[in-house]
Amino acid sequence: MIELDGTRARTRVRARVDGLVQGVGFRPFVHRLAREHALSGWVRNDERGVLLDVEGETAALQRFLERLRGEPPPLASVERVSAEPLAPTGREGFRILDSEAGASAGEPAALVSPDVAPCADCLAELFDPGDRRHRYPFINCTNCGPRFTIVRGVPYDRARTSMSAFEMCASCREEYEDPASRRFHAQPNACPACGPTVALIERRGTPPPAGCAPAGKDGRAGAGAMPGESALAGAATALLEGRIVAVKGLGGFHLACRADDERAVAELRARKRREEKPFALMAPDLAAACALVDLSPAEQLLLSGAQRPIVIARRRPGARIAEAVAPGSADLGVMLASTPLHQLLLADTGRTLVMTSGNLGDEPIAHRDEQALGWLGTLADAVLLHDRRIEVRADDSIVRALGATDRPPLMLRRARGYAPRSLPLPVPTAPMLACGAELKSTFCVAQGTRAWVSHHIGDLRNWETLRSFGEGVEHFAALFGIEPEVVVHDLHPDYLSTRYALEREHVTRIGVQHHHAHLAACLAEHGEHERAVAAIYDGSGLGGDGTVWGGELLLGDLAHADRVGHLRAVRLPGGDAAAREPWRMACSWLLAAFDGHAQLPASMLGRVEQQRWDAVAEIARRGTSSPLTSSVGRLFDGVAALCGLRMTVRDEGRAALELEAAAIAAGRERGAYPLPLIEAELLELDARETVRAIVGELAAGVSPAVVSARFHNGLAEATARALSLLARREGVRIAVLSGGVFQNRLLLERCLELLAASGLRVLTPRALPPNDGAISYGQAAVAAAQLRASPSTASASRSTASDSSCESPAPASKRSPSMP
Ligand SMILES: [Zn+2]
Ligand SMILES: [Zn+2]
Ligand SMILES: [Zn+2]
């Protein structure tokens, strides 16, 4: 805080406010505050944040600065207020000035706010027949509304958003210019007279003729469109009649249908060609959501909070939902309306709706009207469009409730509502881009002590996603004013994210080992610099020895990590094919557990051809096209197949999810299979004994549910024992649990229970997911720490990590990305 000379009657300061202060009603707040304290001057946005110049009576100015920090508007987050004194001018009045581009180069940019669900005031107006915005689907104010998904550039002003296409009417402009209005400088401010409109394009289940009903030049839907209220009524009727409607949301299109209509949901599943993943639900209100899933009070707050994520929680017995919504799952994913448009649809139908991403398979969610009127239209019977352009594609965010535990929920997918909020970086860095991994990909730009992790981009094995990745990088770089001098990537040379990094010229390149990035991401988000022991369990990542890692015990900090233990490695028969065919891992683990003999077990008879089984056993024995892997994800696959749950999967991790669901069905089973720790050069978790126990119990008629629970318990016990042992030996006080396998709530809870007695501080991911969505941030944290430790090497381009355990990586398996 600036020292103000209390002896002078009049003082003037130029102050800068850093933090999330644009697009959140900060300037009107400053304006109001200044007038309350009888101060004169101005306030404006620039590329860094908010700048103000105020003068007045010294004591009043002091109080003003205190309140500036202490009472910001609900969506703002003030990180720093710096002020310098200037000579008073004696001017009168207080003004809000237009934004000005051209802040000093190299400074971190202003923080663009995430999108915000409708606030209580706007909802009240939405349903008030006397209000001029009664039932207007684009109602918003400074406290709510679209932000990130409509922004084209900074500073955040209407001209640099997709609202620039709409000219405000006199009434809206009056609100916009009135400091006393809730819509003062609300950039997306609009009303039925001047703002975006909805239109319904009826398809009636037939594929659209080529070039049908294109959006007009002004973005409004063409022939066949029903405007406004009739469009909403038509959509609600279609939904109630059991039809499928594509709905344009904040960051992309959803496909919606009644959640209680077995036929409609089954039809949607068939049209989406996606038989496996559960569909998300949108409930009309909190009470309806609570009738579907078990939610703690904290989780109810999360569900109804401004971010409006999908919350995955235990399904309540008797939840009235079609079986096809989430077959084989103990959980349901539920959200509340994220826009006024959704709010109206739910009010008009009075039903919980399936609200699943408008995409096919692993492709990114559709976000352009052309897509909706083209291929997406063939999946829906009608398309509910609007003419406000989506600038940034953003999926729904997903969090997983941890139920009875008082731990915060697990972030599984961080996108709409959370991105692009920044995370602190514990070590300051030069302008940096970290490119992430391959599945569940994100990227991260960073500068100084701030990192912006992108919204979930998706599976980078898909060319459409790669294009989205490249566009996203450019957008973030522009939005936050970052020209990367350092580019960080995974060690896997075949990841498209790595190739993207290697194509960037005139930069310092740093490769970071995958599991070290997982560890660092967790340490960094907790602001932790100390050394930690870590269990990093996931599907796969290229290890420093050229094999496929995924069950790693690491000892390290932000800059450096050593592999100190791992799951016993077995063959990955057929490489990537093993991730899609869990039965191959069952075969591989049987070979390991029974001295090279693997009989097709009774639980899998008739599900796998004997000939294929024999062929896979043979390549695994010889090691042909079968790299070694220490992956815990693949061990889960093998056990799921042994239990007869899954022989093939479309998404990685599906078999493990069903194994967890089976274990939960077993209730409070506390038995655990042996999983010995073998002390050699590295500590080895030897799961061969576990596999022998599983085979024996299944043969003896023990149910797959009980077997699954005992498997989870055994792995948790071994993990806790290994971490405690390593921590004692190395004199370390912190343990980290991360990697995609720890999306498994049962395993995570068991590990936490068992580690509670160890005296260790156990860190788990919070703001970011345990899965590969956190890799980009972890890479940034590692690279920043390494550059600080040895800045001299920063001048040369280098492509391998200085991490001793990660030198000279060789690809485990050459593959090419799958083409659409
Ligand atoms: Zn509002
Ligand atoms: Zn208007
Ligand atoms: Zn991973």
PDB file of N, CA and C and ligand atoms in Angstrom, residues 514 518 538 540 772 775, ligand 3:
ATOM      1  N   HIS A 514       7.012 -37.608 -19.134  1.00  0.00           N
ATOM      2  CA  HIS A 514       5.572 -37.566 -18.899  1.00  0.00           C
ATOM      3  C   HIS A 514       5.189 -37.645 -17.409  1.00  0.00           C
ATOM      4  N   HIS A 518       3.439 -35.050 -14.540  1.00  0.00           N
ATOM      5  CA  HIS A 518       2.299 -35.298 -13.641  1.00  0.00           C
ATOM      6  C   HIS A 518       2.649 -34.872 -12.210  1.00  0.00           C
ATOM      7  N   ASP A 538      -0.922 -44.220 -14.575  1.00  0.00           N
ATOM      8  CA  ASP A 538      -1.758 -43.833 -15.714  1.00  0.00           C
ATOM      9  C   ASP A 538      -1.743 -44.906 -16.788  1.00  0.00           C
ATOM     10  N   SER A 540      -0.317 -44.696 -20.154  1.00  0.00           N
ATOM     11  CA  SER A 540       1.014 -44.839 -20.723  1.00  0.00           C
ATOM     12  C   SER A 540       1.668 -43.488 -20.881  1.00  0.00           C
ATOM     13  N   ASP A 772      -4.126 -36.568 -18.134  1.00  0.00           N
ATOM     14  CA  ASP A 772      -3.149 -35.847 -18.944  1.00  0.00           C
ATOM     15  C   ASP A 772      -3.549 -34.404 -19.251  1.00  0.00           C
ATOM     16  N   ILE A 775      -0.832 -32.251 -17.889  1.00  0.00           N
ATOM     17  CA  ILE A 775       0.558 -32.420 -18.326  1.00  0.00           C
ATOM     18  C   ILE A 775       1.179 -31.106 -18.803  1.00  0.00           C
TER      19      ILE A 775
HETATM   20 ZN    ZN B   3      -0.348 -39.516 -18.084  1.00  0.00          ZN
END
